[in-house]
């Protein structure tokens, strides 16, 4: 496929052009193989709607091959037994260094595939991914069991933490490299073998990552990549009896399907899902800080974040002032093609499907009586072929409107006034989701009271969106099962074995 890009794009790196033009295969057992069926699909540049590459579409027979390869490697002990913990640390650290060394290439691949500004990918997604591997590189030498003071006479009892086995990791398209890193790094550190299934919208950086695994010198079969669709490759991975665990990040609907179809083998399942995260601005807050924070809480990554601050509650006395501030801040956001040399703040949404979903919500909001104070349109002109949507703020929103209840996963926020703390706490918690929440206040007791009572996995106070490889992340309620990151990430990818020994 001969690729041409808009003139406004930054120079495509020679490594990126060469990579895009090669034949893309599946990475199984340390070898590159086309899908057995020969089936392929195209991945697109959402800034232009044009194809970037033709990708192998894994079917169930390819899943069988990848599972056998990962199984063989796991059962041989090539990763978790034959290498010392220190050897495993060194390899994971080496991978982090290779990610750093190839950062410009990875950033361009994620920008082209997902539409996100290449500068953001380079400043944030890629270094955070490397940092995730560096953090978990420290773990293999620190995964300890315990000696348990049992009351059974004459017995020694101790525990060891062991890898779960073969892990199928299914990731979304919003932060292609980073979401893969969040799962791969703890799974590797805990000693598992991995089959990664990137999203069909954004397969490129996962395939490039496989090359880096090769270059780092991991034993073959420790890391495998199956590109393909959720309903085929993803579903076959979930149903496979020899897969011990599924780590999934994605939508609630798919998560429910996964839980149902994992029941046959009762494999372990951890889920990091969506949200409708409340962001609460109290009148006593540093309003300048809150305005900027509230703007980027929703519009960061174009609202395509599971933690997007999509319900903005503003205390009534400062509602107009804060709303005006957020609208002004939003008006300054420059939307453009991800690879544009003009360094836009935001790119397009990821796909035609996503564009239609988000525009559907905007029409629904208007239809049910909400009003846009800014945005609300698909963007035309030079951006007409891509999937561009204006950052959109709704007011006159009722709590039970669809736009206030459902995850939109796009650049749309509902701004709603509230009167008192008890009321806003109740409204904030009145949702099936529980991923994250934020509040802006100078009052320490309000801050702590809300931190304790918000039914969410992460609370941000006078800040939004911070994550760190060392800090646990995950959801209450329908936002997920389990915690990723930090020590919790190791727990999520390991089993505990209790050993009893009769003494004398
Ligand atoms: P979105 O709707 O935002 O694209 P999804 O939950 O559909 O999010 O996708 C997240 C990941 O789950 C992707 O890698 C996708 O291919 C995969 N997926 C989708 N459907 C299934 C399924 N039925 N079984 C397993 N994985 C799936
Ligand atoms: Mg794509």
GROMACS .gro file of C-alpha atoms in nm, residues 34-504:
model
  471
   34UNK     CA    1   0.005  -1.462   0.899
   35UNK     CA    2  -0.342  -1.558   1.020
   36UNK     CA    3  -0.402  -1.920   0.913
   37UNK     CA    4  -0.717  -1.817   0.726
   38UNK     CA    5  -0.532  -1.538   0.545
   39UNK     CA    6  -0.792  -1.290   0.669
   40UNK     CA    7  -0.686  -0.929   0.716
   41UNK     CA    8  -0.837  -0.594   0.805
   42UNK     CA    9  -0.737  -0.232   0.759
   43UNK     CA   10  -0.645   0.009   1.030
   44UNK     CA   11  -0.722   0.375   0.952
   45UNK     CA   12  -0.588   0.717   1.033
   46UNK     CA   13  -0.888   0.879   1.206
   47UNK     CA   14  -0.758   1.225   1.111
   48UNK     CA   15  -0.814   1.149   0.742
   49UNK     CA   16  -1.024   0.832   0.733
   50UNK     CA   17  -0.757   0.677   0.507
   51UNK     CA   18  -0.605   0.330   0.551
   52UNK     CA   19  -0.265   0.301   0.717
   53UNK     CA   20  -0.193  -0.068   0.705
   54UNK     CA   21  -0.342  -0.411   0.642
   55UNK     CA   22  -0.334  -0.624   0.956
   56UNK     CA   23  -0.369  -0.998   1.013
   57UNK     CA   24  -0.706  -1.090   1.157
   58UNK     CA   25  -0.659  -1.371   1.408
   59UNK     CA   26  -0.929  -1.638   1.416
   60UNK     CA   27  -0.984  -1.915   1.668
   61UNK     CA   28  -0.720  -2.142   1.508
   62UNK     CA   29  -0.461  -1.866   1.555
   63UNK     CA   30  -0.573  -1.825   1.914
   64UNK     CA   31  -0.516  -2.200   1.960
   65UNK     CA   32  -0.162  -2.165   1.826
   66UNK     CA   33  -0.081  -1.866   2.044
   67UNK     CA   34  -0.224  -2.032   2.354
   68UNK     CA   35  -0.021  -2.349   2.284
   69UNK     CA   36   0.295  -2.141   2.242
   70UNK     CA   37   0.237  -1.943   2.561
   71UNK     CA   38   0.137  -2.262   2.746
   72UNK     CA   39   0.449  -2.446   2.632
   73UNK     CA   40   0.673  -2.163   2.743
   74UNK     CA   41   0.495  -2.127   3.074
   75UNK     CA   42   0.498  -2.501   3.148
   76UNK     CA   43   0.866  -2.527   3.051
   77UNK     CA   44   0.947  -2.272   3.321
   78UNK     CA   45   1.157  -2.077   3.069
   79UNK     CA   46   1.033  -1.750   3.215
   80UNK     CA   47   0.939  -1.792   3.579
   81UNK     CA   48   1.166  -2.083   3.686
   82UNK     CA   49   1.477  -2.101   3.470
   83UNK     CA   50   1.553  -1.731   3.487
   84UNK     CA   51   1.636  -1.576   3.821
   85UNK     CA   52   1.416  -1.292   3.948
   86UNK     CA   53   1.710  -1.061   3.880
   87UNK     CA   54   1.732  -1.185   3.518
   88UNK     CA   55   1.361  -1.114   3.473
   89UNK     CA   56   1.403  -0.766   3.621
   90UNK     CA   57   1.685  -0.691   3.383
   91UNK     CA   58   1.482  -0.798   3.080
   92UNK     CA   59   1.181  -0.589   3.180
   93UNK     CA   60   1.407  -0.290   3.245
   94UNK     CA   61   1.572  -0.346   2.907
   95UNK     CA   62   1.228  -0.333   2.746
   96UNK     CA   63   1.166   0.004   2.914
   97UNK     CA   64   1.493   0.132   2.773
   98UNK     CA   65   1.400   0.014   2.425
   99UNK     CA   66   1.065   0.191   2.453
  100UNK     CA   67   1.254   0.509   2.539
  101UNK     CA   68   1.497   0.456   2.254
  102UNK     CA   69   1.210   0.404   2.007
  103UNK     CA   70   0.982   0.668   2.161
  104UNK     CA   71   0.949   0.887   1.850
  105UNK     CA   72   0.846   0.584   1.641
  106UNK     CA   73   0.595   0.457   1.897
  107UNK     CA   74   0.451   0.808   1.937
  108UNK     CA   75   0.397   0.843   1.562
  109UNK     CA   76   0.236   0.499   1.542
  110UNK     CA   77  -0.011   0.574   1.822
  111UNK     CA   78  -0.081   0.919   1.679
  112UNK     CA   79  -0.149   0.784   1.330
  113UNK     CA   80  -0.359   0.494   1.453
  114UNK     CA   81  -0.557   0.668   1.727
  115UNK     CA   82  -0.554   1.030   1.606
  116UNK     CA   83  -0.406   1.171   1.926
  117UNK     CA   84  -0.159   1.459   1.888
  118UNK     CA   85   0.187   1.314   1.833
  119UNK     CA   86   0.333   1.561   2.084
  120UNK     CA   87   0.103   1.425   2.357
  121UNK     CA   88   0.192   1.066   2.270
  122UNK     CA   89   0.561   1.156   2.289
  123UNK     CA   90   0.533   1.357   2.611
  124UNK     CA   91   0.288   1.135   2.791
  125UNK     CA   92   0.176   0.795   2.653
  126UNK     CA   93   0.519   0.663   2.558
  127UNK     CA   94   0.724   0.776   2.861
  128UNK     CA   95   0.446   0.662   3.097
  129UNK     CA   96   0.457   0.322   2.927
  130UNK     CA   97   0.835   0.299   2.972
  131UNK     CA   98   0.795   0.409   3.333
  132UNK     CA   99   0.537   0.139   3.392
  133UNK     CA  100   0.784  -0.128   3.280
  134UNK     CA  101   1.058   0.031   3.491
  135UNK     CA  102   0.839   0.029   3.800
  136UNK     CA  103   0.746  -0.338   3.754
  137UNK     CA  104   1.105  -0.429   3.663
  138UNK     CA  105   1.173  -0.378   4.033
  139UNK     CA  106   0.915  -0.635   4.142
  140UNK     CA  107   1.044  -0.983   4.051
  141UNK     CA  108   1.306  -0.963   4.328
  142UNK     CA  109   1.045  -0.846   4.580
  143UNK     CA  110   0.748  -1.079   4.541
  144UNK     CA  111   0.746  -1.245   4.882
  145UNK     CA  112   0.529  -1.487   5.071
  146UNK     CA  113   0.486  -1.502   5.447
  147UNK     CA  114   0.535  -1.741   5.734
  148UNK     CA  115   0.201  -1.776   5.908
  149UNK     CA  116   0.176  -1.822   6.285
  150UNK     CA  117  -0.076  -2.110   6.265
  151UNK     CA  118  -0.216  -2.253   6.590
  152UNK     CA  119  -0.192  -2.614   6.473
  153UNK     CA  120   0.079  -2.773   6.691
  154UNK     CA  121   0.392  -2.899   6.518
  155UNK     CA  122   0.326  -2.733   6.184
  156UNK     CA  123   0.515  -2.487   5.973
  157UNK     CA  124   0.296  -2.293   5.734
  158UNK     CA  125   0.421  -2.051   5.472
  159UNK     CA  126   0.289  -1.892   5.154
  160UNK     CA  127   0.439  -1.832   4.812
  161UNK     CA  128   0.308  -1.613   4.535
  162UNK     CA  129   0.311  -1.783   4.196
  163UNK     CA  130   0.217  -1.664   3.848
  164UNK     CA  131  -0.137  -1.743   3.731
  165UNK     CA  132  -0.009  -1.891   3.404
  166UNK     CA  133  -0.119  -1.788   3.056
  167UNK     CA  134  -0.283  -1.445   3.056
  168UNK     CA  135  -0.495  -1.308   2.772
  169UNK     CA  136  -0.473  -0.930   2.786
  170UNK     CA  137  -0.742  -0.747   2.590
  171UNK     CA  138  -0.692  -0.373   2.561
  172UNK     CA  139  -0.878  -0.074   2.414
  173UNK     CA  140  -0.784   0.191   2.159
  174UNK     CA  141  -0.780   0.510   2.371
  175UNK     CA  142  -0.418   0.482   2.489
  176UNK     CA  143  -0.299   0.191   2.274
  177UNK     CA  144   0.057   0.151   2.404
  178UNK     CA  145  -0.008   0.266   2.760
  179UNK     CA  146  -0.310   0.042   2.825
  180UNK     CA  147  -0.108  -0.253   2.696
  181UNK     CA  148   0.183  -0.155   2.926
  182UNK     CA  149  -0.050  -0.130   3.228
  183UNK     CA  150  -0.135  -0.498   3.187
  184UNK     CA  151   0.180  -0.650   3.038
  185UNK     CA  152   0.424  -0.511   3.296
  186UNK     CA  153   0.265  -0.657   3.614
  187UNK     CA  154   0.178  -0.982   3.434
  188UNK     CA  155   0.542  -1.023   3.327
  189UNK     CA  156   0.681  -0.924   3.665
  190UNK     CA  157   0.462  -1.185   3.834
  191UNK     CA  158   0.603  -1.451   3.596
  192UNK     CA  159   0.314  -1.507   3.352
  193UNK     CA  160   0.318  -1.570   2.978
  194UNK     CA  161   0.109  -1.330   2.777
  195UNK     CA  162  -0.114  -1.308   2.474
  196UNK     CA  163  -0.193  -0.946   2.396
  197UNK     CA  164  -0.502  -0.862   2.190
  198UNK     CA  165  -0.487  -0.494   2.096
  199UNK     CA  166  -0.801  -0.313   1.981
  200UNK     CA  167  -0.881  -0.358   1.613
  201UNK     CA  168  -0.881   0.023   1.574
  202UNK     CA  169  -0.520   0.059   1.699
  203UNK     CA  170  -0.304  -0.251   1.646
  204UNK     CA  171   0.021  -0.085   1.531
  205UNK     CA  172   0.209  -0.004   1.852
  206UNK     CA  173   0.141  -0.352   1.994
  207UNK     CA  174   0.305  -0.508   1.688
  208UNK     CA  175   0.599  -0.272   1.720
  209UNK     CA  176   0.626  -0.358   2.087
  210UNK     CA  177   0.663  -0.726   1.993
  211UNK     CA  178   0.975  -0.631   1.797
  212UNK     CA  179   1.114  -0.466   2.108
  213UNK     CA  180   1.045  -0.783   2.310
  214UNK     CA  181   1.250  -0.970   2.049
  215UNK     CA  182   1.528  -0.717   2.062
  216UNK     CA  183   1.532  -0.724   2.442
  217UNK     CA  184   1.585  -1.100   2.430
  218UNK     CA  185   1.280  -1.241   2.608
  219UNK     CA  186   1.240  -1.619   2.575
  220UNK     CA  187   1.008  -1.697   2.282
  221UNK     CA  188   0.645  -1.749   2.386
  222UNK     CA  189   0.657  -1.517   2.688
  223UNK     CA  190   0.492  -1.243   2.486
  224UNK     CA  191   0.257  -1.304   2.194
  225UNK     CA  192   0.041  -1.062   1.996
  226UNK     CA  193  -0.285  -1.149   1.823
  227UNK     CA  194  -0.432  -0.868   1.618
  228UNK     CA  195  -0.794  -0.903   1.526
  229UNK     CA  196  -1.150  -0.831   1.624
  230UNK     CA  197  -1.307  -0.859   1.965
  231UNK     CA  198  -1.589  -1.087   1.856
  232UNK     CA  199  -1.344  -1.335   1.698
  233UNK     CA  200  -0.990  -1.319   1.841
  234UNK     CA  201  -1.097  -1.165   2.172
  235UNK     CA  202  -1.388  -1.401   2.228
  236UNK     CA  203  -1.179  -1.710   2.138
  237UNK     CA  204  -0.914  -1.604   2.390
  238UNK     CA  205  -1.176  -1.564   2.662
  239UNK     CA  206  -1.333  -1.902   2.584
  240UNK     CA  207  -1.004  -2.092   2.557
  241UNK     CA  208  -0.978  -2.351   2.837
  242UNK     CA  209  -0.596  -2.324   2.851
  243UNK     CA  210  -0.599  -1.949   2.919
  244UNK     CA  211  -0.579  -1.903   3.296
  245UNK     CA  212  -0.666  -1.539   3.320
  246UNK     CA  213  -0.817  -1.254   3.120
  247UNK     CA  214  -0.716  -0.896   3.193
  248UNK     CA  215  -0.959  -0.666   3.014
  249UNK     CA  216  -0.995  -0.292   2.972
  250UNK     CA  217  -1.294  -0.174   2.770
  251UNK     CA  218  -1.666  -0.124   2.777
  252UNK     CA  219  -1.912  -0.252   3.038
  253UNK     CA  220  -2.116  -0.435   2.774
  254UNK     CA  221  -1.820  -0.638   2.651
  255UNK     CA  222  -1.709  -0.699   3.011
  256UNK     CA  223  -2.043  -0.865   3.086
  257UNK     CA  224  -2.003  -1.089   2.780
  258UNK     CA  225  -1.652  -1.179   2.896
  259UNK     CA  226  -1.766  -1.266   3.248
  260UNK     CA  227  -2.042  -1.485   3.107
  261UNK     CA  228  -1.820  -1.670   2.861
  262UNK     CA  229  -1.536  -1.711   3.111
  263UNK     CA  230  -1.775  -1.909   3.332
  264UNK     CA  231  -1.719  -2.237   3.144
  265UNK     CA  232  -1.358  -2.252   3.263
  266UNK     CA  233  -1.397  -2.020   3.565
  267UNK     CA  234  -1.076  -1.849   3.460
  268UNK     CA  235  -0.968  -1.543   3.653
  269UNK     CA  236  -1.101  -1.218   3.509
  270UNK     CA  237  -0.998  -0.866   3.600
  271UNK     CA  238  -1.182  -0.573   3.449
  272UNK     CA  239  -1.106  -0.205   3.414
  273UNK     CA  240  -1.416  -0.044   3.268
  274UNK     CA  241  -1.578   0.286   3.206
  275UNK     CA  242  -1.723   0.560   3.415
  276UNK     CA  243  -1.938   0.868   3.433
  277UNK     CA  244  -1.704   1.041   3.671
  278UNK     CA  245  -1.836   1.332   3.878
  279UNK     CA  246  -1.616   1.639   3.913
  280UNK     CA  247  -1.742   1.867   4.191
  281UNK     CA  248  -1.650   2.235   4.220
  282UNK     CA  249  -1.728   2.395   4.558
  283UNK     CA  250  -1.769   2.770   4.586
  284UNK     CA  251  -1.468   2.791   4.820
  285UNK     CA  252  -1.229   2.636   4.566
  286UNK     CA  253  -0.942   2.807   4.391
  287UNK     CA  254  -1.171   2.873   4.098
  288UNK     CA  255  -0.899   2.949   3.846
  289UNK     CA  256  -0.741   2.613   3.917
  290UNK     CA  257  -1.081   2.441   3.915
  291UNK     CA  258  -1.173   2.592   3.577
  292UNK     CA  259  -0.859   2.461   3.406
  293UNK     CA  260  -0.888   2.131   3.593
  294UNK     CA  261  -1.252   2.080   3.496
  295UNK     CA  262  -1.182   2.162   3.131
  296UNK     CA  263  -0.904   1.908   3.094
  297UNK     CA  264  -1.078   1.652   3.316
  298UNK     CA  265  -1.324   1.604   3.032
  299UNK     CA  266  -1.142   1.713   2.718
  300UNK     CA  267  -0.807   1.544   2.786
  301UNK     CA  268  -0.765   1.273   2.521
  302UNK     CA  269  -1.090   1.403   2.370
  303UNK     CA  270  -1.305   1.256   2.646
  304UNK     CA  271  -1.184   0.912   2.539
  305UNK     CA  272  -1.061   0.823   2.887
  306UNK     CA  273  -1.235   0.584   3.123
  307UNK     CA  274  -1.188   0.847   3.395
  308UNK     CA  275  -1.321   1.143   3.191
  309UNK     CA  276  -1.481   1.400   3.424
  310UNK     CA  277  -1.805   1.400   3.229
  311UNK     CA  278  -2.042   1.516   3.505
  312UNK     CA  279  -1.936   1.861   3.618
  313UNK     CA  280  -2.122   1.969   3.933
  314UNK     CA  281  -2.073   2.336   4.020
  315UNK     CA  282  -2.202   2.495   4.341
  316UNK     CA  283  -2.484   2.730   4.248
  317UNK     CA  284  -2.330   3.057   4.378
  318UNK     CA  285  -2.034   3.021   4.139
  319UNK     CA  286  -2.209   2.829   3.862
  320UNK     CA  287  -2.213   3.110   3.603
  321UNK     CA  288  -1.859   3.217   3.681
  322UNK     CA  289  -1.712   2.866   3.660
  323UNK     CA  290  -1.917   2.774   3.354
  324UNK     CA  291  -1.799   3.087   3.176
  325UNK     CA  292  -1.440   3.006   3.272
  326UNK     CA  293  -1.467   2.650   3.143
  327UNK     CA  294  -1.632   2.772   2.821
  328UNK     CA  295  -1.353   3.028   2.768
  329UNK     CA  296  -1.089   2.766   2.833
  330UNK     CA  297  -1.268   2.527   2.594
  331UNK     CA  298  -1.284   2.793   2.322
  332UNK     CA  299  -0.904   2.809   2.332
  333UNK     CA  300  -0.862   2.437   2.260
  334UNK     CA  301  -0.710   2.379   1.919
  335UNK     CA  302  -0.844   2.069   1.746
  336UNK     CA  303  -0.648   1.930   1.454
  337UNK     CA  304  -0.497   1.627   1.290
  338UNK     CA  305  -0.293   1.420   1.531
  339UNK     CA  306   0.020   1.432   1.315
  340UNK     CA  307  -0.020   1.800   1.227
  341UNK     CA  308   0.297   2.005   1.263
  342UNK     CA  309   0.077   2.276   1.420
  343UNK     CA  310   0.063   2.076   1.743
  344UNK     CA  311  -0.309   2.075   1.816
  345UNK     CA  312  -0.436   2.011   2.169
  346UNK     CA  313  -0.682   1.745   2.056
  347UNK     CA  314  -0.724   1.519   1.756
  348UNK     CA  315  -1.028   1.341   1.616
  349UNK     CA  316  -1.223   1.068   1.791
  350UNK     CA  317  -1.099   0.724   1.697
  351UNK     CA  318  -1.345   0.601   1.435
  352UNK     CA  319  -1.655   0.662   1.228
  353UNK     CA  320  -1.844   0.442   1.474
  354UNK     CA  321  -1.727   0.649   1.770
  355UNK     CA  322  -1.812   0.970   1.583
  356UNK     CA  323  -2.165   0.845   1.527
  357UNK     CA  324  -2.203   0.736   1.888
  358UNK     CA  325  -2.090   1.072   2.024
  359UNK     CA  326  -2.296   1.274   1.774
  360UNK     CA  327  -2.593   1.052   1.864
  361UNK     CA  328  -2.557   1.154   2.229
  362UNK     CA  329  -2.530   1.521   2.133
  363UNK     CA  330  -2.854   1.497   1.931
  364UNK     CA  331  -3.020   1.309   2.212
  365UNK     CA  332  -2.915   1.573   2.465
  366UNK     CA  333  -3.058   1.853   2.252
  367UNK     CA  334  -3.372   1.650   2.189
  368UNK     CA  335  -3.432   1.604   2.559
  369UNK     CA  336  -3.402   1.976   2.634
  370UNK     CA  337  -3.037   2.028   2.725
  371UNK     CA  338  -2.852   2.317   2.558
  372UNK     CA  339  -2.496   2.347   2.431
  373UNK     CA  340  -2.306   2.655   2.545
  374UNK     CA  341  -2.018   2.570   2.315
  375UNK     CA  342  -1.952   2.302   2.053
  376UNK     CA  343  -2.196   2.034   1.950
  377UNK     CA  344  -2.097   1.999   1.583
  378UNK     CA  345  -1.888   1.770   1.373
  379UNK     CA  346  -1.604   1.975   1.227
  380UNK     CA  347  -1.579   2.041   0.854
  381UNK     CA  348  -1.339   2.224   0.622
  382UNK     CA  349  -0.995   2.066   0.614
  383UNK     CA  350  -1.107   1.827   0.888
  384UNK     CA  351  -1.419   1.700   0.710
  385UNK     CA  352  -1.275   1.360   0.617
  386UNK     CA  353  -1.165   1.282   0.971
  387UNK     CA  354  -1.375   1.216   1.280
  388UNK     CA  355  -1.356   1.556   1.443
  389UNK     CA  356  -1.607   1.681   1.698
  390UNK     CA  357  -1.607   2.020   1.867
  391UNK     CA  358  -1.549   2.006   2.244
  392UNK     CA  359  -1.902   2.037   2.377
  393UNK     CA  360  -2.052   2.168   2.701
  394UNK     CA  361  -2.415   2.098   2.787
  395UNK     CA  362  -2.622   2.294   3.041
  396UNK     CA  363  -2.987   2.259   3.149
  397UNK     CA  364  -2.915   1.893   3.203
  398UNK     CA  365  -3.136   1.679   3.425
  399UNK     CA  366  -2.973   1.394   3.620
  400UNK     CA  367  -3.188   1.132   3.448
  401UNK     CA  368  -3.110   1.239   3.092
  402UNK     CA  369  -2.913   0.988   2.887
  403UNK     CA  370  -2.624   1.234   2.841
  404UNK     CA  371  -2.594   1.262   3.220
  405UNK     CA  372  -2.619   0.888   3.289
  406UNK     CA  373  -2.436   0.704   3.012
  407UNK     CA  374  -2.069   0.701   2.930
  408UNK     CA  375  -2.027   0.900   2.606
  409UNK     CA  376  -1.650   0.847   2.569
  410UNK     CA  377  -1.615   1.165   2.367
  411UNK     CA  378  -1.563   1.540   2.415
  412UNK     CA  379  -1.895   1.611   2.586
  413UNK     CA  380  -1.950   1.737   2.941
  414UNK     CA  381  -2.271   1.804   3.135
  415UNK     CA  382  -2.241   2.111   3.362
  416UNK     CA  383  -2.496   2.100   3.644
  417UNK     CA  384  -2.551   2.323   3.946
  418UNK     CA  385  -2.586   2.193   4.302
  419UNK     CA  386  -2.682   2.359   4.629
  420UNK     CA  387  -2.539   2.166   4.920
  421UNK     CA  388  -2.278   1.899   4.989
  422UNK     CA  389  -2.519   1.623   5.094
  423UNK     CA  390  -2.718   1.665   4.775
  424UNK     CA  391  -2.416   1.657   4.543
  425UNK     CA  392  -2.267   1.357   4.721
  426UNK     CA  393  -2.586   1.164   4.664
  427UNK     CA  394  -2.609   1.268   4.299
  428UNK     CA  395  -2.242   1.188   4.244
  429UNK     CA  396  -2.289   0.835   4.377
  430UNK     CA  397  -2.619   0.774   4.198
  431UNK     CA  398  -2.466   0.585   3.906
  432UNK     CA  399  -2.381   0.224   3.829
  433UNK     CA  400  -2.021   0.337   3.770
  434UNK     CA  401  -1.750   0.396   4.030
  435UNK     CA  402  -1.417   0.457   3.864
  436UNK     CA  403  -1.312   0.806   3.969
  437UNK     CA  404  -1.434   1.135   4.111
  438UNK     CA  405  -1.285   1.476   4.171
  439UNK     CA  406  -1.350   1.769   4.397
  440UNK     CA  407  -1.224   2.121   4.416
  441UNK     CA  408  -1.232   2.283   4.759
  442UNK     CA  409  -1.011   2.460   5.011
  443UNK     CA  410  -1.200   2.305   5.301
  444UNK     CA  411  -1.005   2.016   5.448
  445UNK     CA  412  -1.302   1.852   5.615
  446UNK     CA  413  -1.510   1.863   5.296
  447UNK     CA  414  -1.213   1.710   5.113
  448UNK     CA  415  -1.177   1.420   5.358
  449UNK     CA  416  -1.550   1.365   5.401
  450UNK     CA  417  -1.598   1.334   5.026
  451UNK     CA  418  -1.285   1.120   4.985
  452UNK     CA  419  -1.439   0.878   5.234
  453UNK     CA  420  -1.791   0.875   5.092
  454UNK     CA  421  -1.749   0.882   4.715
  455UNK     CA  422  -1.803   0.526   4.590
  456UNK     CA  423  -1.512   0.521   4.347
  457UNK     CA  424  -1.169   0.365   4.308
  458UNK     CA  425  -0.985   0.697   4.272
  459UNK     CA  426  -1.056   1.039   4.425
  460UNK     CA  427  -0.873   1.345   4.298
  461UNK     CA  428  -0.875   1.655   4.519
  462UNK     CA  429  -0.776   1.984   4.359
  463UNK     CA  430  -0.630   1.785   4.072
  464UNK     CA  431  -0.754   1.545   3.806
  465UNK     CA  432  -0.631   1.248   3.611
  466UNK     CA  433  -0.310   1.166   3.795
  467UNK     CA  434  -0.200   0.805   3.780
  468UNK     CA  435   0.129   0.645   3.872
  469UNK     CA  436   0.261   0.294   3.819
  470UNK     CA  437   0.296   0.268   4.198
  471UNK     CA  438  -0.061   0.367   4.289
  472UNK     CA  439  -0.356   0.125   4.264
  473UNK     CA  440  -0.619   0.199   4.003
  474UNK     CA  441  -0.957   0.041   3.934
  475UNK     CA  442  -1.328   0.065   3.981
  476UNK     CA  443  -1.605   0.020   4.232
  477UNK     CA  444  -1.943  -0.110   4.114
  478UNK     CA  445  -1.972  -0.161   3.737
  479UNK     CA  446  -1.642   0.013   3.670
  480UNK     CA  447  -1.450  -0.308   3.724
  481UNK     CA  448  -1.306  -0.597   3.921
  482UNK     CA  449  -0.964  -0.574   4.082
  483UNK     CA  450  -0.692  -0.311   4.107
  484UNK     CA  451  -0.411  -0.261   3.862
  485UNK     CA  452  -0.082  -0.081   3.932
  486UNK     CA  453   0.138  -0.089   4.238
  487UNK     CA  454   0.155  -0.401   4.453
  488UNK     CA  455  -0.212  -0.466   4.374
  489UNK     CA  456  -0.107  -0.525   4.014
  490UNK     CA  457   0.122  -0.807   4.126
  491UNK     CA  458  -0.160  -0.958   4.334
  492UNK     CA  459  -0.390  -0.940   4.031
  493UNK     CA  460  -0.152  -1.152   3.823
  494UNK     CA  461  -0.053  -1.408   4.085
  495UNK     CA  462  -0.194  -1.690   4.295
  496UNK     CA  463  -0.116  -1.755   4.660
  497UNK     CA  464  -0.009  -2.104   4.760
  498UNK     CA  465  -0.017  -2.212   5.124
  499UNK     CA  466   0.238  -2.481   5.219
  500UNK     CA  467   0.208  -2.697   5.536
  501UNK     CA  468   0.495  -2.900   5.676
  502UNK     CA  469   0.476  -3.136   5.973
  503UNK     CA  470   0.779  -3.070   6.190
  504UNK     CA  471   0.939  -3.374   6.353
   0.00000   0.00000   0.00000
